[in-house]
Amino acid sequence: MQGERSAGDEQWSSRTGFVLAAVGAAVGLGNVWRFSAVAGTNGGGAYVLPYLVAAFVLAAPLLVLEFAVGRAYRTDVVGAFRAVRPWLAPAGWAAVGAVFVLLSYYLVLTGWVLAFALAALLGREFTFVAFTAGWAPVGYFLAAAAVVAVVVSLGVRDGIERLSKLAIPIVFLVLVGLGAFAFTLPGAREGLTFLFAPRTDALADPGVWVAALGQVFFSLSVGQGVMLTYGAYLPDEVDLRRSAVVITVADVAVALVAGVAIFPVVFSFGLEPSAGTALAFETLPTAFAAMPGGRFVAVAFFSLLFLAAVTSAVSLLEVGVSTATGNTRLSRRAATAALSVGMVVLGLPSALSYSAVDLRLGGVPVLDALDGSVGTFALPFTALLTVLAFVWLTEPAIVRERLGGGSIVPLLRYAVPIVLGATTTYRLVTAGRGGFGRVPDAIHPDAGVASLLVLGIVCLALVGWYWTREQQSSRAARRGRTERD
């Protein structure tokens, strides 16, 4: 295909650079904010064990698979699906479409974090209600989109890898510092007990397991094409299994340390641990304002949250840019510019849903509706497509060779697709719980249907574009043969 990447086009400079970039893709709002929100709404300690099982037994093997497929084909998401079976290319486009929708509202959230970080730095009083009552969310959304676009336009080594090498160590250091500070608070014991005390009775609740699985897949960026794309830039000598374990451990560690930093604050100030989305933007700022040195803590918290959000957003945009450069004649910078414009257009409704406009879809803010559909249904579905294409529809000998054999193969062949299918079915039956971090709040069924319809239209548009392009290529090839004859 025209423009398709070869192995030598772009590569990570080292295994360390790759691991930090992959950790950056995984560590984001999902770890620091969403993990605490979901853990809080699912009973803390009752949720941690299912979360760990989902991370190491189900998500880590998927990481290895995506890295292996990316490195084997040295191409973008669509190219990898096409390499297995030409008719699977639309599945690749659907995956890219889902990631693009996710990125459009993820940048809105990143803009919120930037706004709170700047407000804390400047010492301004800042409330979420006042912030979303005007037009500021749109401006910060555009600022976040610009930052991400600049990083991706610089390339794999000079942009993504360099950012990750700088940002990820800072995120870890600041988070550990906040965790240590949390131990000095009067509610530290209660917060840690809430987070880590086991509750075996909750293990029988399928909702807890579904929430844990959804959090892990969202956080580790599996099934989104991100790790497949990053795998295409991998040198041949990198140990995939070892790298996947390191990345999973780092991702889980960030989530747990974030919980250690957040829940002592929650219990010290008598706050509600099940506050969901409000935890980061309404509950914690109130606590920061009341504690000694709270301004410094607020600056540190929202700054690390912004760095984590940007590294994740960069990885999502890279999926689209890789696909565009691999299937068109666009350069990296041209593809980044074009996709950034599309990203802004697609993200504006989400930005406007938390602004003076209060734009809604099916009775709920557009952002919540999209997250409820993409995060709940689309991403697990694309993960299932990934397993079916690269495990079930690929020769078993090739699968074993890529993955190195062992228990990982039957896990991916049987356990992962069964769990993904069961999880998606459970969520459909329970009407799909949604909203970023709002697991217990039911979204109106009309919102789920409407948002799924929007996602379907985007995916169908991508499939139609692909089909039209293939038809044009076929006609051009036939004309060429006719002229030669």
Coordinates of C-alpha atoms in Angstrom, one line a residue:
M1 CA 0.0 0.0 0.0
Q2 CA 1.2 3.5 -0.7
G3 CA 3.1 5.2 2.1
E4 CA 3.2 2.0 4.2
R5 CA 6.0 2.1 6.8
S6 CA 9.1 -0.1 6.6
A7 CA 11.0 -1.3 9.6
G8 CA 13.8 1.2 9.2
D9 CA 11.6 4.4 8.9
E10 CA 11.4 5.2 12.7
Q11 CA 12.5 3.3 15.8
W12 CA 12.9 3.9 19.5
S13 CA 16.4 4.8 20.4
S14 CA 16.6 2.2 23.1
R15 CA 14.6 -0.3 25.1
T16 CA 14.5 2.3 28.0
G17 CA 13.1 4.9 25.6
F18 CA 10.4 2.4 24.4
V19 CA 9.4 1.3 27.9
L20 CA 9.1 4.9 29.1
A21 CA 7.0 5.8 26.0
A22 CA 4.8 2.8 26.6
V23 CA 4.5 3.6 30.3
G24 CA 3.6 7.1 29.2
A25 CA 0.9 5.8 27.0
A26 CA -0.5 3.6 29.8
V27 CA -0.1 6.1 32.7
G28 CA -2.7 8.8 32.3
L29 CA -5.9 10.1 33.7
G30 CA -7.0 6.5 34.0
N31 CA -4.4 5.8 36.7
V32 CA -4.4 8.8 38.9
W33 CA -8.0 10.0 38.6
R34 CA -10.2 7.2 37.2
F35 CA -8.6 4.4 39.3
S36 CA -9.4 6.3 42.5
A37 CA -12.9 7.1 41.4
V38 CA -13.7 3.5 40.3
A39 CA -12.0 2.0 43.4
G40 CA -14.0 4.4 45.6
T41 CA -17.3 3.5 44.1
N42 CA -16.5 -0.2 44.3
G43 CA -15.5 -0.5 47.9
G44 CA -11.7 0.1 47.8
G45 CA -10.1 -3.1 49.0
A46 CA -12.9 -5.2 47.4
Y47 CA -11.8 -3.9 44.0
V48 CA -8.0 -4.0 44.2
L49 CA -7.7 -7.8 43.9
P50 CA -9.8 -8.1 40.8
Y51 CA -7.9 -5.2 39.4
L52 CA -4.5 -7.0 39.9
V53 CA -5.8 -10.2 38.4
A54 CA -7.2 -8.4 35.3
A55 CA -3.9 -6.5 34.9
F56 CA -1.5 -9.4 35.0
V57 CA -3.6 -12.3 33.8
L58 CA -5.5 -10.7 30.9
A59 CA -4.1 -7.3 30.0
A60 CA -0.4 -8.2 30.1
P61 CA -0.7 -11.0 27.5
L62 CA -2.6 -8.6 25.3
L63 CA 0.3 -6.1 25.6
V64 CA 2.7 -8.9 24.4
L65 CA 0.4 -9.7 21.5
E66 CA 0.2 -6.1 20.3
F67 CA 3.9 -5.5 20.6
A68 CA 4.6 -8.7 18.7
V69 CA 2.2 -7.9 15.9
G70 CA 3.4 -4.4 15.5
R71 CA 7.0 -5.5 15.3
A72 CA 6.2 -8.4 13.0
Y73 CA 4.4 -6.3 10.4
R74 CA 6.2 -2.9 10.9
T75 CA 3.1 -1.1 9.8
D76 CA 0.1 0.8 11.2
V77 CA -3.1 -0.7 12.7
V78 CA -5.0 -0.9 9.4
G79 CA -1.9 -2.4 7.7
A80 CA -1.6 -5.1 10.4
F81 CA -5.2 -6.1 10.1
R82 CA -4.9 -6.1 6.3
A83 CA -1.8 -8.3 6.4
V84 CA -3.8 -11.0 8.2
R85 CA -6.7 -10.9 5.8
P86 CA -7.4 -8.1 3.3
W87 CA -11.1 -8.0 4.3
L88 CA -10.1 -7.2 7.9
A89 CA -8.9 -3.7 7.0
P90 CA -12.2 -2.2 7.9
A91 CA -11.8 -3.7 11.4
G92 CA -8.5 -1.7 11.6
W93 CA -10.3 1.5 10.5
A94 CA -13.0 0.9 13.1
A95 CA -10.3 0.6 15.8
V96 CA -8.7 3.8 14.7
G97 CA -12.1 5.5 14.6
A98 CA -12.8 4.5 18.2
V99 CA -9.4 5.8 19.4
F100 CA -10.0 9.1 17.6
V101 CA -13.4 9.5 19.3
L102 CA -11.7 8.7 22.6
L103 CA -8.9 11.2 22.0
S104 CA -11.5 14.0 21.1
Y105 CA -13.0 14.0 24.6
Y106 CA -9.8 12.9 26.4
L107 CA -8.3 16.2 25.4
V108 CA -11.2 18.1 26.9
L109 CA -10.4 16.4 30.2
T110 CA -6.7 17.2 29.7
G111 CA -7.7 20.9 29.2
W112 CA -9.5 20.8 32.6
V113 CA -6.4 19.5 34.3
L114 CA -4.3 22.3 32.7
A115 CA -6.8 24.9 33.9
F116 CA -6.7 23.6 37.5
A117 CA -2.9 23.3 37.4
L118 CA -2.5 27.0 36.3
A119 CA -5.1 28.2 38.8
A120 CA -3.2 26.4 41.6
L121 CA 0.1 27.8 40.4
L122 CA -1.2 31.4 40.3
G123 CA -3.0 31.0 43.7
R124 CA -6.4 31.7 42.2
E125 CA -9.7 30.5 43.7
F126 CA -11.1 28.1 41.2
T127 CA -14.2 25.9 41.3
F128 CA -15.4 23.4 38.8
V129 CA -18.9 24.9 38.7
A130 CA -17.5 28.4 37.9
F131 CA -15.0 27.0 35.4
T132 CA -17.7 25.2 33.4
A133 CA -20.2 28.1 33.5
G134 CA -18.3 30.0 30.9
W135 CA -16.2 29.4 27.7
A136 CA -12.9 28.6 29.4
P137 CA -13.2 24.8 28.9
V138 CA -13.2 25.3 25.1
G139 CA -10.0 27.4 25.3
Y140 CA -8.2 25.0 27.5
F141 CA -9.3 22.1 25.2
L142 CA -7.7 23.9 22.2
A143 CA -4.5 24.5 24.3
A144 CA -4.2 20.8 25.2
A145 CA -4.8 19.8 21.6
A146 CA -2.0 22.2 20.4
V147 CA 0.5 20.8 22.9
V148 CA -0.2 17.2 21.9
A149 CA -0.1 18.0 18.2
V150 CA 3.4 19.7 18.5
V151 CA 4.8 16.7 20.3
V152 CA 3.6 14.2 17.7
S153 CA 4.7 16.3 14.8
L154 CA 8.3 16.1 16.1
G155 CA 8.4 12.4 15.5
V156 CA 8.9 9.2 17.5
R157 CA 12.4 9.9 18.9
D158 CA 12.4 13.7 19.0
G159 CA 8.8 14.1 20.2
I160 CA 7.2 11.1 21.9
E161 CA 10.3 9.4 23.3
R162 CA 11.9 12.7 24.5
L163 CA 8.7 13.8 26.2
S164 CA 8.3 10.4 27.9
K165 CA 11.9 10.4 29.2
L166 CA 11.3 13.8 30.8
A167 CA 7.7 13.4 32.0
I168 CA 7.5 9.8 33.3
P169 CA 10.3 10.1 35.9
I170 CA 8.7 13.4 37.1
V171 CA 5.3 11.8 37.4
F172 CA 6.7 9.0 39.5
L173 CA 8.7 11.3 41.8
V174 CA 5.9 13.7 42.4
L175 CA 3.4 10.9 43.0
V176 CA 5.7 9.2 45.5
G177 CA 6.2 12.6 47.2
L178 CA 2.4 13.1 47.5
G179 CA 2.0 9.6 48.8
A180 CA 4.6 10.2 51.5
F181 CA 2.9 13.5 52.4
A182 CA -0.5 11.6 52.7
F183 CA 1.0 9.4 55.4
T184 CA 1.3 12.5 57.6
L185 CA -2.4 13.2 57.5
P186 CA -4.7 12.2 60.4
G187 CA -6.9 10.1 58.1
A188 CA -4.0 8.1 56.6
R189 CA -4.9 4.9 58.4
E190 CA -8.5 5.0 57.4
G191 CA -7.6 5.8 53.8
L192 CA -5.2 2.9 53.5
T193 CA -7.5 0.5 55.2
F194 CA -10.3 1.5 52.8
L195 CA -8.0 0.9 49.8
F196 CA -6.2 -2.3 50.8
A197 CA -8.4 -4.1 53.3
P198 CA -9.7 -7.2 51.5
R199 CA -13.4 -7.9 51.3
T200 CA -13.9 -11.4 50.0
D201 CA -17.7 -11.1 49.9
A202 CA -17.4 -8.6 47.1
L203 CA -15.5 -11.0 44.9
A204 CA -18.8 -12.7 44.1
D205 CA -20.1 -9.4 42.6
P206 CA -19.7 -9.5 38.8
G207 CA -20.0 -5.7 38.7
V208 CA -16.7 -5.4 40.6
W209 CA -14.9 -7.6 38.2
V210 CA -16.3 -5.8 35.2
A211 CA -15.3 -2.5 36.6
A212 CA -11.8 -3.8 37.3
L213 CA -11.4 -5.2 33.8
G214 CA -12.7 -2.0 32.2
Q215 CA -10.3 0.1 34.2
V216 CA -7.3 -2.1 33.3
F217 CA -8.1 -2.0 29.6
F218 CA -8.6 1.8 29.7
S219 CA -5.5 2.4 31.7
L220 CA -3.1 0.0 29.9
S221 CA -4.2 1.2 26.5
V222 CA -4.7 -2.4 25.2
G223 CA -7.1 -3.0 22.4
Q224 CA -6.7 0.5 21.2
G225 CA -3.9 0.0 18.6
V226 CA -1.6 2.2 20.7
M227 CA 0.7 -0.6 21.7
L228 CA 0.6 -2.2 18.3
T229 CA 1.7 1.1 16.8
Y230 CA 4.5 1.5 19.4
G231 CA 5.5 -2.1 18.7
A232 CA 6.1 -1.2 15.0
Y233 CA 9.0 1.0 16.2
L234 CA 10.6 -1.7 18.3
P235 CA 14.1 -3.1 17.6
D236 CA 14.2 -6.8 17.0
E237 CA 16.3 -7.5 20.1
V238 CA 13.8 -6.2 22.7
D239 CA 12.3 -8.8 25.0
L240 CA 8.6 -8.4 24.6
R241 CA 7.5 -10.3 27.7
R242 CA 9.9 -8.7 30.0
S243 CA 8.9 -5.2 28.6
A244 CA 5.2 -6.0 29.0
V245 CA 5.7 -7.1 32.7
V246 CA 7.7 -3.9 33.4
I247 CA 5.0 -1.7 31.8
T248 CA 2.2 -3.5 33.6
V249 CA 4.0 -3.2 37.0
A250 CA 4.7 0.5 36.4
D251 CA 1.1 1.1 35.4
V252 CA -0.4 -0.7 38.4
A253 CA 2.1 0.9 40.8
V254 CA 1.1 4.4 39.6
A255 CA -2.5 3.6 40.2
L256 CA -2.0 2.2 43.7
V257 CA 0.4 5.0 44.8
A258 CA -2.2 7.5 43.5
G259 CA -4.8 5.8 45.7
V260 CA -2.4 6.0 48.6
A261 CA -2.0 9.7 47.9
I262 CA -5.7 10.5 47.5
F263 CA -7.7 8.4 50.0
P264 CA -5.9 9.7 53.1
V265 CA -6.9 13.2 52.0
V266 CA -10.4 12.0 51.4
F267 CA -10.8 10.5 54.9
S268 CA -8.8 13.3 56.7
F269 CA -11.4 15.9 55.6
G270 CA -14.5 13.7 55.9
L271 CA -15.0 13.6 52.1
E272 CA -17.0 11.0 50.2
P273 CA -14.7 8.3 48.6
S274 CA -17.4 7.4 46.0
A275 CA -17.5 10.9 44.6
G276 CA -16.5 9.6 41.1
T277 CA -15.6 12.4 38.6
A278 CA -16.1 15.0 41.3
L279 CA -13.2 13.6 43.3
A280 CA -10.5 15.4 41.3
F281 CA -12.2 18.6 40.3
E282 CA -14.6 19.3 43.1
T283 CA -13.8 17.3 46.2
L284 CA -9.9 17.3 46.3
P285 CA -9.5 21.1 45.5
T286 CA -11.7 21.8 48.6
A287 CA -9.4 19.7 50.7
F288 CA -6.3 21.2 49.3
A289 CA -7.6 24.7 50.1
A290 CA -8.2 23.7 53.7
M291 CA -4.9 22.0 54.5
P292 CA -1.5 23.6 55.4
G293 CA 0.6 23.9 52.3
G294 CA -2.4 23.0 50.2
R295 CA -1.4 25.2 47.4
F296 CA 1.9 23.4 46.9
V297 CA 0.1 20.0 47.0
A298 CA -2.5 21.2 44.5
V299 CA 0.2 22.4 42.1
A300 CA 2.0 19.1 42.4
F301 CA -1.1 17.0 42.0
F302 CA -2.5 18.8 38.9
S303 CA 0.9 19.2 37.3
L304 CA 1.6 15.4 37.5
L305 CA -2.0 14.8 36.2
F306 CA -1.4 17.0 33.2
L307 CA 1.9 15.4 32.3
A308 CA 0.3 11.9 32.6
A309 CA -2.6 13.0 30.5
V310 CA -0.4 14.5 27.7
T311 CA 1.8 11.4 27.4
S312 CA -1.4 9.3 27.0
A313 CA -3.0 11.7 24.5
V314 CA 0.2 11.7 22.4
S315 CA 0.0 8.0 22.1
L316 CA -3.6 8.1 20.9
L317 CA -2.9 10.8 18.3
E318 CA 0.1 8.7 17.1
V319 CA -2.2 5.9 16.2
G320 CA -4.1 8.2 13.8
V321 CA -0.9 9.8 12.4
S322 CA 0.7 6.4 11.9
T323 CA -2.4 5.2 10.0
A324 CA -2.6 8.3 7.9
T325 CA 1.1 8.3 6.8
G326 CA 0.9 4.5 6.2
N327 CA -2.2 4.8 3.9
T328 CA -1.7 8.1 2.2
R329 CA 1.1 10.2 0.8
L330 CA 0.9 12.7 3.7
S331 CA 4.1 13.5 5.7
R332 CA 4.1 13.2 9.5
R333 CA 3.6 16.9 10.0
A334 CA 0.8 17.2 7.4
A335 CA -1.0 14.2 8.8
T336 CA -0.6 15.6 12.3
A337 CA -2.0 19.0 11.2
A338 CA -5.0 17.4 9.3
L339 CA -5.9 15.0 12.2
S340 CA -5.6 17.8 14.8
V341 CA -8.1 19.9 12.9
G342 CA -10.5 16.9 12.7
M343 CA -9.8 16.2 16.4
V344 CA -10.8 19.7 17.4
V345 CA -14.0 19.6 15.3
L346 CA -14.9 16.2 16.8
G347 CA -14.0 17.3 20.4
L348 CA -15.9 20.6 20.4
P349 CA -19.2 19.1 21.3
S350 CA -17.6 17.4 24.4
A351 CA -15.9 20.7 25.3
L352 CA -19.2 22.6 24.9
S353 CA -21.1 20.0 27.0
Y354 CA -19.2 21.3 30.1
S355 CA -19.5 25.0 29.3
A356 CA -22.1 27.8 29.1
V357 CA -23.7 25.9 26.2
D358 CA -24.3 22.7 28.3
L359 CA -24.6 20.6 25.1
R360 CA -26.3 17.3 25.8
L361 CA -26.9 14.0 24.0
G362 CA -29.8 11.8 25.2
G363 CA -30.1 13.9 28.4
V364 CA -26.5 13.8 29.5
P365 CA -23.4 15.8 28.6
V366 CA -21.9 14.8 25.3
L367 CA -18.6 14.0 26.9
D368 CA -20.2 11.5 29.4
A369 CA -22.3 9.9 26.6
L370 CA -19.2 9.3 24.4
D371 CA -17.2 8.0 27.3
G372 CA -20.1 5.7 28.3
S373 CA -20.2 4.2 24.8
V374 CA -16.5 4.2 23.8
G375 CA -15.0 3.2 27.1
T376 CA -17.8 0.7 27.9
F377 CA -18.4 -0.9 24.5
A378 CA -16.1 0.2 21.7
L379 CA -12.7 -0.4 23.3
P380 CA -13.5 -3.9 24.6
F381 CA -14.9 -4.7 21.2
T382 CA -11.7 -3.6 19.4
A383 CA -9.7 -5.6 21.9
L384 CA -11.8 -8.6 21.0
L385 CA -11.2 -7.9 17.2
T386 CA -7.5 -7.8 17.9
V387 CA -7.5 -11.2 19.5
L388 CA -9.6 -12.7 16.8
A389 CA -7.5 -11.3 14.0
F390 CA -4.0 -12.0 15.4
V391 CA -4.6 -15.2 17.3
W392 CA -7.6 -17.0 15.8
L393 CA -7.2 -16.0 12.2
T394 CA -3.4 -16.3 12.2
E395 CA -1.6 -19.6 11.7
P396 CA -1.0 -21.2 15.2
A397 CA 2.7 -21.8 14.4
I398 CA 3.2 -18.1 13.6
V399 CA 1.3 -17.1 16.8
R400 CA 3.5 -19.4 18.9
E401 CA 6.7 -18.1 17.3
R402 CA 5.7 -14.5 17.9
L403 CA 4.7 -15.0 21.5
G404 CA 7.3 -17.5 22.4
G405 CA 4.8 -20.3 23.3
G406 CA 3.9 -21.2 26.9
S407 CA 0.7 -20.3 28.8
I408 CA 0.3 -17.0 27.1
V409 CA -1.1 -18.6 23.9
P410 CA -4.1 -20.4 25.5
L411 CA -4.7 -17.3 27.6
L412 CA -5.1 -15.2 24.5
R413 CA -6.9 -17.9 22.5
Y414 CA -9.5 -18.8 25.1
A415 CA -9.5 -16.8 28.3
V416 CA -9.2 -13.3 27.0
P417 CA -11.9 -13.5 24.3
I418 CA -14.3 -15.2 26.6
V419 CA -13.8 -12.6 29.3
L420 CA -14.1 -9.7 26.8
G421 CA -17.3 -11.2 25.3
A422 CA -18.8 -11.8 28.8
T423 CA -17.9 -8.4 30.0
T424 CA -19.4 -6.6 27.0
T425 CA -22.6 -8.7 27.3
Y426 CA -22.9 -7.9 31.0
R427 CA -22.6 -4.2 30.3
L428 CA -25.2 -4.4 27.6
V429 CA -27.6 -6.2 29.8
T430 CA -27.1 -3.8 32.7
A431 CA -27.7 -0.9 30.3
G432 CA -24.1 0.4 30.3
R433 CA -22.9 2.4 33.1
G434 CA -20.8 5.4 32.1
G435 CA -19.3 8.8 32.5
F436 CA -15.6 9.2 33.0
G437 CA -15.1 7.8 36.5
R438 CA -18.9 7.7 37.1
V439 CA -19.3 4.0 37.2
P440 CA -22.3 3.9 39.5
D441 CA -24.3 6.5 37.7
A442 CA -26.6 5.1 35.0
I443 CA -26.6 6.9 31.7
H444 CA -30.0 7.3 30.1
P445 CA -30.5 4.5 27.5
D446 CA -31.1 7.1 24.8
A447 CA -27.6 8.6 25.5
G448 CA -26.0 5.2 25.0
V449 CA -27.9 4.6 21.8
A450 CA -27.2 8.1 20.5
S451 CA -23.5 8.0 21.3
L452 CA -23.1 4.5 19.8
L453 CA -24.8 5.8 16.7
V454 CA -22.3 8.7 16.5
L455 CA -19.4 6.2 16.9
G456 CA -20.9 4.0 14.3
I457 CA -21.2 6.8 11.8
V458 CA -17.5 7.7 12.3
C459 CA -16.5 4.1 11.8
L460 CA -18.7 3.6 8.8
A461 CA -17.3 6.8 7.3
L462 CA -13.8 5.4 7.7
V463 CA -14.8 2.1 6.2
G464 CA -16.5 3.9 3.3
W465 CA -13.4 6.0 2.7
Y466 CA -11.2 2.9 2.7
W467 CA -13.6 1.1 0.2
T468 CA -13.7 4.1 -2.1
R469 CA -9.9 4.4 -2.0
E470 CA -9.5 0.6 -2.8
Q471 CA -11.9 0.9 -5.7
Q472 CA -10.0 3.9 -7.1
S473 CA -6.7 2.0 -6.8
S474 CA -8.2 -1.1 -8.5
R475 CA -9.5 1.1 -11.4
A476 CA -6.1 2.8 -11.7
A477 CA -4.4 -0.6 -11.8
R478 CA -6.8 -1.9 -14.5
R479 CA -6.2 1.3 -16.6
G480 CA -2.4 0.8 -16.3
R481 CA -2.7 -2.8 -17.5
T482 CA -4.9 -1.7 -20.4
E483 CA -2.5 1.0 -21.5
R484 CA 0.4 -1.5 -21.3
D485 CA -1.5 -4.0 -23.4

